[in-house]
């Protein structure tokens, strides 16, 4: 089974333009995400999918510098853009990640993929989203590319904009499963949407580096809790 991590990233953002390349504890946020994914023991390759707008050339430049494959496609038709990357990398399963979730770790990805490995004929789509108890922003979606090939036939704009929307909204057709968080933290946020979000996540990175804690989901959860207590 070939697992390919496809990181969805672009410079355009209404609330925080260029956020994926903002400095996150000494490195661009996108570089932090790529480095985290590289710690996965199950991912075959990691690639970035960005759009063909000129402004995203900076993302391409970073990927080239890091030696990471990058694919470009439609700005609005995100599903087709992600599928270009998955098909080029000959993925059996796409692990969908996004550039605004820098706290996703390699061992969290492996936790999700372990469910697919242990249940090869049972699940089509395994995730850490709704109902799983994970903080918003620790989002990992592992989905069989064969399911996405069916999804890409849809002409619905929402299905094209939101990569897994078609599959997520058809639990009667596709076999879903979520991985439970060991210490339910769905009241916390780990995503970067606004500048205060960015500051909060950067504080987590700083805390982990200063304490020497590993970049693992257990450490992330603890750091997020400490951050929340400190703010309150």
GROMACS .gro file of C-alpha atoms in nm:
model
  232
    1UNK     CA    1   0.000   0.000   0.000
    2UNK     CA    2   0.149   0.332  -0.106
    3UNK     CA    3   0.060   0.616   0.131
    4UNK     CA    4   0.128   0.965  -0.004
    5UNK     CA    5   0.096   1.277   0.210
    6UNK     CA    6  -0.040   1.563   0.000
    7UNK     CA    7  -0.016   1.901   0.171
    8UNK     CA    8  -0.269   2.151   0.041
    9UNK     CA    9  -0.109   2.498   0.053
   10UNK     CA   10  -0.147   2.839  -0.110
   11UNK     CA   11  -0.050   3.198  -0.034
   12UNK     CA   12  -0.401   3.340  -0.062
   13UNK     CA   13  -0.585   3.382   0.268
   14UNK     CA   14  -0.853   3.636   0.356
   15UNK     CA   15  -0.767   3.663   0.724
   16UNK     CA   16  -0.392   3.603   0.721
   17UNK     CA   17  -0.237   3.637   0.374
   18UNK     CA   18   0.082   3.438   0.315
   19UNK     CA   19   0.043   3.251   0.641
   20UNK     CA   20   0.191   2.924   0.512
   21UNK     CA   21   0.531   3.091   0.475
   22UNK     CA   22   0.524   3.296   0.796
   23UNK     CA   23   0.814   3.237   1.031
   24UNK     CA   24   0.727   2.964   1.279
   25UNK     CA   25   1.005   2.945   1.539
   26UNK     CA   26   1.278   3.007   1.283
   27UNK     CA   27   1.138   2.829   0.977
   28UNK     CA   28   0.848   2.889   0.736
   29UNK     CA   29   0.532   2.724   0.865
   30UNK     CA   30   0.509   2.501   0.557
   31UNK     CA   31   0.863   2.377   0.619
   32UNK     CA   32   0.761   2.287   0.975
   33UNK     CA   33   0.473   2.080   0.842
   34UNK     CA   34   0.689   1.900   0.587
   35UNK     CA   35   0.947   1.820   0.854
   36UNK     CA   36   0.678   1.685   1.087
   37UNK     CA   37   0.542   1.456   0.815
   38UNK     CA   38   0.892   1.326   0.744
   39UNK     CA   39   0.885   1.163   1.087
   40UNK     CA   40   0.608   0.929   0.977
   41UNK     CA   41   0.715   0.566   0.945
   42UNK     CA   42   0.435   0.478   0.703
   43UNK     CA   43   0.432   0.761   0.447
   44UNK     CA   44   0.592   0.666   0.114
   45UNK     CA   45   0.634   1.024  -0.010
   46UNK     CA   46   0.537   1.378   0.085
   47UNK     CA   47   0.433   1.635  -0.175
   48UNK     CA   48   0.278   1.981  -0.184
   49UNK     CA   49  -0.021   2.076  -0.400
   50UNK     CA   50  -0.057   2.447  -0.470
   51UNK     CA   51  -0.242   2.650  -0.728
   52UNK     CA   52  -0.116   2.791  -1.057
   53UNK     CA   53  -0.151   3.155  -0.944
   54UNK     CA   54   0.172   3.355  -0.971
   55UNK     CA   55   0.168   3.436  -0.598
   56UNK     CA   56   0.227   3.070  -0.517
   57UNK     CA   57   0.568   3.066  -0.683
   58UNK     CA   58   0.715   3.131  -0.337
   59UNK     CA   59   0.575   2.797  -0.225
   60UNK     CA   60   0.727   2.627  -0.528
   61UNK     CA   61   1.063   2.789  -0.451
   62UNK     CA   62   1.059   2.661  -0.092
   63UNK     CA   63   0.970   2.309  -0.205
   64UNK     CA   64   1.247   2.312  -0.465
   65UNK     CA   65   1.492   2.427  -0.199
   66UNK     CA   66   1.385   2.142   0.030
   67UNK     CA   67   1.382   1.882  -0.247
   68UNK     CA   68   1.009   1.821  -0.205
   69UNK     CA   69   0.788   1.755  -0.507
   70UNK     CA   70   0.528   2.023  -0.575
   71UNK     CA   71   0.233   2.009  -0.812
   72UNK     CA   72   0.024   2.298  -0.937
   73UNK     CA   73  -0.339   2.307  -1.045
   74UNK     CA   74  -0.662   2.503  -1.023
   75UNK     CA   75  -0.704   2.760  -0.746
   76UNK     CA   76  -1.074   2.684  -0.701
   77UNK     CA   77  -1.096   2.318  -0.805
   78UNK     CA   78  -0.891   2.190  -0.514
   79UNK     CA   79  -0.998   1.828  -0.563
   80UNK     CA   80  -0.848   1.816  -0.912
   81UNK     CA   81  -0.531   1.986  -0.786
   82UNK     CA   82  -0.487   1.727  -0.511
   83UNK     CA   83  -0.564   1.442  -0.747
   84UNK     CA   84  -0.290   1.556  -0.986
   85UNK     CA   85  -0.043   1.511  -0.702
   86UNK     CA   86  -0.186   1.177  -0.587
   87UNK     CA   87  -0.193   1.028  -0.936
   88UNK     CA   88   0.157   1.152  -1.023
   89UNK     CA   89   0.288   0.993  -0.704
   90UNK     CA   90   0.099   0.667  -0.775
   91UNK     CA   91  -0.076   0.682  -0.440
   92UNK     CA   92  -0.308   0.407  -0.322
   93UNK     CA   93  -0.410   0.627  -0.029
   94UNK     CA   94  -0.392   1.005  -0.011
   95UNK     CA   95  -0.318   1.147   0.332
   96UNK     CA   96  -0.469   1.491   0.305
   97UNK     CA   97  -0.303   1.762   0.512
   98UNK     CA   98  -0.337   2.140   0.496
   99UNK     CA   99  -0.081   2.417   0.520
  100UNK     CA  100  -0.259   2.587   0.810
  101UNK     CA  101  -0.224   2.290   1.047
  102UNK     CA  102   0.147   2.286   1.141
  103UNK     CA  103   0.104   2.081   1.459
  104UNK     CA  104   0.011   1.758   1.281
  105UNK     CA  105   0.285   1.509   1.364
  106UNK     CA  106   0.429   1.201   1.198
  107UNK     CA  107   0.313   0.971   1.476
  108UNK     CA  108  -0.043   1.105   1.449
  109UNK     CA  109  -0.038   1.026   1.078
  110UNK     CA  110   0.090   0.677   1.160
  111UNK     CA  111  -0.188   0.630   1.415
  112UNK     CA  112  -0.444   0.694   1.142
  113UNK     CA  113  -0.269   0.477   0.883
  114UNK     CA  114  -0.238   0.193   1.131
  115UNK     CA  115  -0.617   0.167   1.126
  116UNK     CA  116  -0.609   0.119   0.749
  117UNK     CA  117  -0.324  -0.131   0.772
  118UNK     CA  118  -0.503  -0.335   1.036
  119UNK     CA  119  -0.837  -0.321   0.853
  120UNK     CA  120  -0.749  -0.336   0.481
  121UNK     CA  121  -1.096  -0.449   0.372
  122UNK     CA  122  -1.295  -0.253   0.626
  123UNK     CA  123  -1.233   0.120   0.576
  124UNK     CA  124  -1.218   0.363   0.284
  125UNK     CA  125  -1.173   0.681   0.482
  126UNK     CA  126  -1.006   0.721   0.824
  127UNK     CA  127  -0.971   1.060   0.991
  128UNK     CA  128  -0.928   1.266   1.309
  129UNK     CA  129  -1.215   1.506   1.241
  130UNK     CA  130  -1.570   1.536   1.372
  131UNK     CA  131  -1.649   1.316   1.668
  132UNK     CA  132  -1.291   1.200   1.723
  133UNK     CA  133  -1.210   1.434   2.014
  134UNK     CA  134  -0.890   1.576   1.860
  135UNK     CA  135  -0.831   1.954   1.870
  136UNK     CA  136  -0.945   2.145   1.565
  137UNK     CA  137  -0.635   2.163   1.349
  138UNK     CA  138  -0.488   1.821   1.425
  139UNK     CA  139  -0.656   1.707   1.106
  140UNK     CA  140  -0.541   1.394   0.925
  141UNK     CA  141  -0.756   1.240   0.652
  142UNK     CA  142  -0.650   0.915   0.489
  143UNK     CA  143  -0.865   0.827   0.191
  144UNK     CA  144  -0.838   0.565  -0.078
  145UNK     CA  145  -0.760   0.722  -0.414
  146UNK     CA  146  -1.013   0.490  -0.577
  147UNK     CA  147  -1.284   0.675  -0.380
  148UNK     CA  148  -1.150   1.011  -0.495
  149UNK     CA  149  -1.162   0.894  -0.856
  150UNK     CA  150  -1.536   0.855  -0.809
  151UNK     CA  151  -1.562   1.189  -0.628
  152UNK     CA  152  -1.387   1.377  -0.908
  153UNK     CA  153  -1.673   1.292  -1.144
  154UNK     CA  154  -1.898   1.522  -0.939
  155UNK     CA  155  -1.981   1.863  -1.086
  156UNK     CA  156  -2.091   2.007  -0.751
  157UNK     CA  157  -1.875   2.310  -0.661
  158UNK     CA  158  -1.856   2.211  -0.294
  159UNK     CA  159  -1.727   1.866  -0.387
  160UNK     CA  160  -1.459   2.026  -0.603
  161UNK     CA  161  -1.358   2.285  -0.343
  162UNK     CA  162  -1.352   2.054  -0.041
  163UNK     CA  163  -1.140   1.751  -0.128
  164UNK     CA  164  -1.309   1.486   0.088
  165UNK     CA  165  -1.658   1.643   0.091
  166UNK     CA  166  -1.806   1.394  -0.156
  167UNK     CA  167  -1.689   1.091   0.040
  168UNK     CA  168  -1.761   1.236   0.384
  169UNK     CA  169  -2.124   1.307   0.291
  170UNK     CA  170  -2.187   0.953   0.169
  171UNK     CA  171  -2.129   0.723   0.468
  172UNK     CA  172  -2.376   0.478   0.317
  173UNK     CA  173  -2.149   0.438   0.015
  174UNK     CA  174  -1.801   0.473   0.165
  175UNK     CA  175  -1.677   0.307   0.483
  176UNK     CA  176  -1.583   0.574   0.739
  177UNK     CA  177  -1.387   0.548   1.063
  178UNK     CA  178  -1.237   0.802   1.300
  179UNK     CA  179  -0.946   0.757   1.540
  180UNK     CA  180  -1.030   0.860   1.897
  181UNK     CA  181  -0.812   1.112   2.077
  182UNK     CA  182  -0.663   0.951   2.394
  183UNK     CA  183  -0.749   1.261   2.595
  184UNK     CA  184  -1.049   1.436   2.432
  185UNK     CA  185  -0.946   1.793   2.351
  186UNK     CA  186  -1.197   1.904   2.090
  187UNK     CA  187  -1.248   2.227   2.287
  188UNK     CA  188  -0.896   2.337   2.183
  189UNK     CA  189  -0.773   2.474   1.851
  190UNK     CA  190  -0.443   2.397   1.677
  191UNK     CA  191  -0.510   2.557   1.340
  192UNK     CA  192  -0.381   2.888   1.201
  193UNK     CA  193  -0.656   3.103   1.057
  194UNK     CA  194  -0.590   3.444   1.215
  195UNK     CA  195  -0.287   3.620   1.363
  196UNK     CA  196  -0.388   3.528   1.723
  197UNK     CA  197  -0.405   3.164   1.604
  198UNK     CA  198  -0.056   3.199   1.461
  199UNK     CA  199   0.078   3.339   1.787
  200UNK     CA  200  -0.081   3.057   1.987
  201UNK     CA  201   0.063   2.785   1.765
  202UNK     CA  202   0.405   2.950   1.759
  203UNK     CA  203   0.399   2.948   2.140
  204UNK     CA  204   0.346   2.573   2.128
  205UNK     CA  205   0.649   2.530   1.902
  206UNK     CA  206   0.857   2.751   2.131
  207UNK     CA  207   0.747   2.557   2.438
  208UNK     CA  208   0.834   2.221   2.280
  209UNK     CA  209   1.177   2.341   2.167
  210UNK     CA  210   1.267   2.501   2.499
  211UNK     CA  211   1.164   2.192   2.694
  212UNK     CA  212   1.322   1.944   2.455
  213UNK     CA  213   0.990   1.761   2.418
  214UNK     CA  214   0.952   1.550   2.102
  215UNK     CA  215   0.735   1.662   1.813
  216UNK     CA  216   0.473   1.396   1.890
  217UNK     CA  217   0.097   1.423   1.933
  218UNK     CA  218   0.117   1.352   2.308
  219UNK     CA  219   0.354   1.646   2.356
  220UNK     CA  220   0.137   1.866   2.133
  221UNK     CA  221  -0.174   1.793   2.339
  222UNK     CA  222   0.007   1.871   2.665
  223UNK     CA  223   0.155   2.194   2.526
  224UNK     CA  224  -0.185   2.306   2.400
  225UNK     CA  225  -0.336   2.243   2.743
  226UNK     CA  226  -0.057   2.436   2.917
  227UNK     CA  227  -0.104   2.722   2.671
  228UNK     CA  228  -0.476   2.729   2.740
  229UNK     CA  229  -0.424   2.733   3.119
  230UNK     CA  230  -0.164   3.010   3.087
  231UNK     CA  231  -0.400   3.226   2.882
  232UNK     CA  232  -0.683   3.173   3.128
   0.00000   0.00000   0.00000
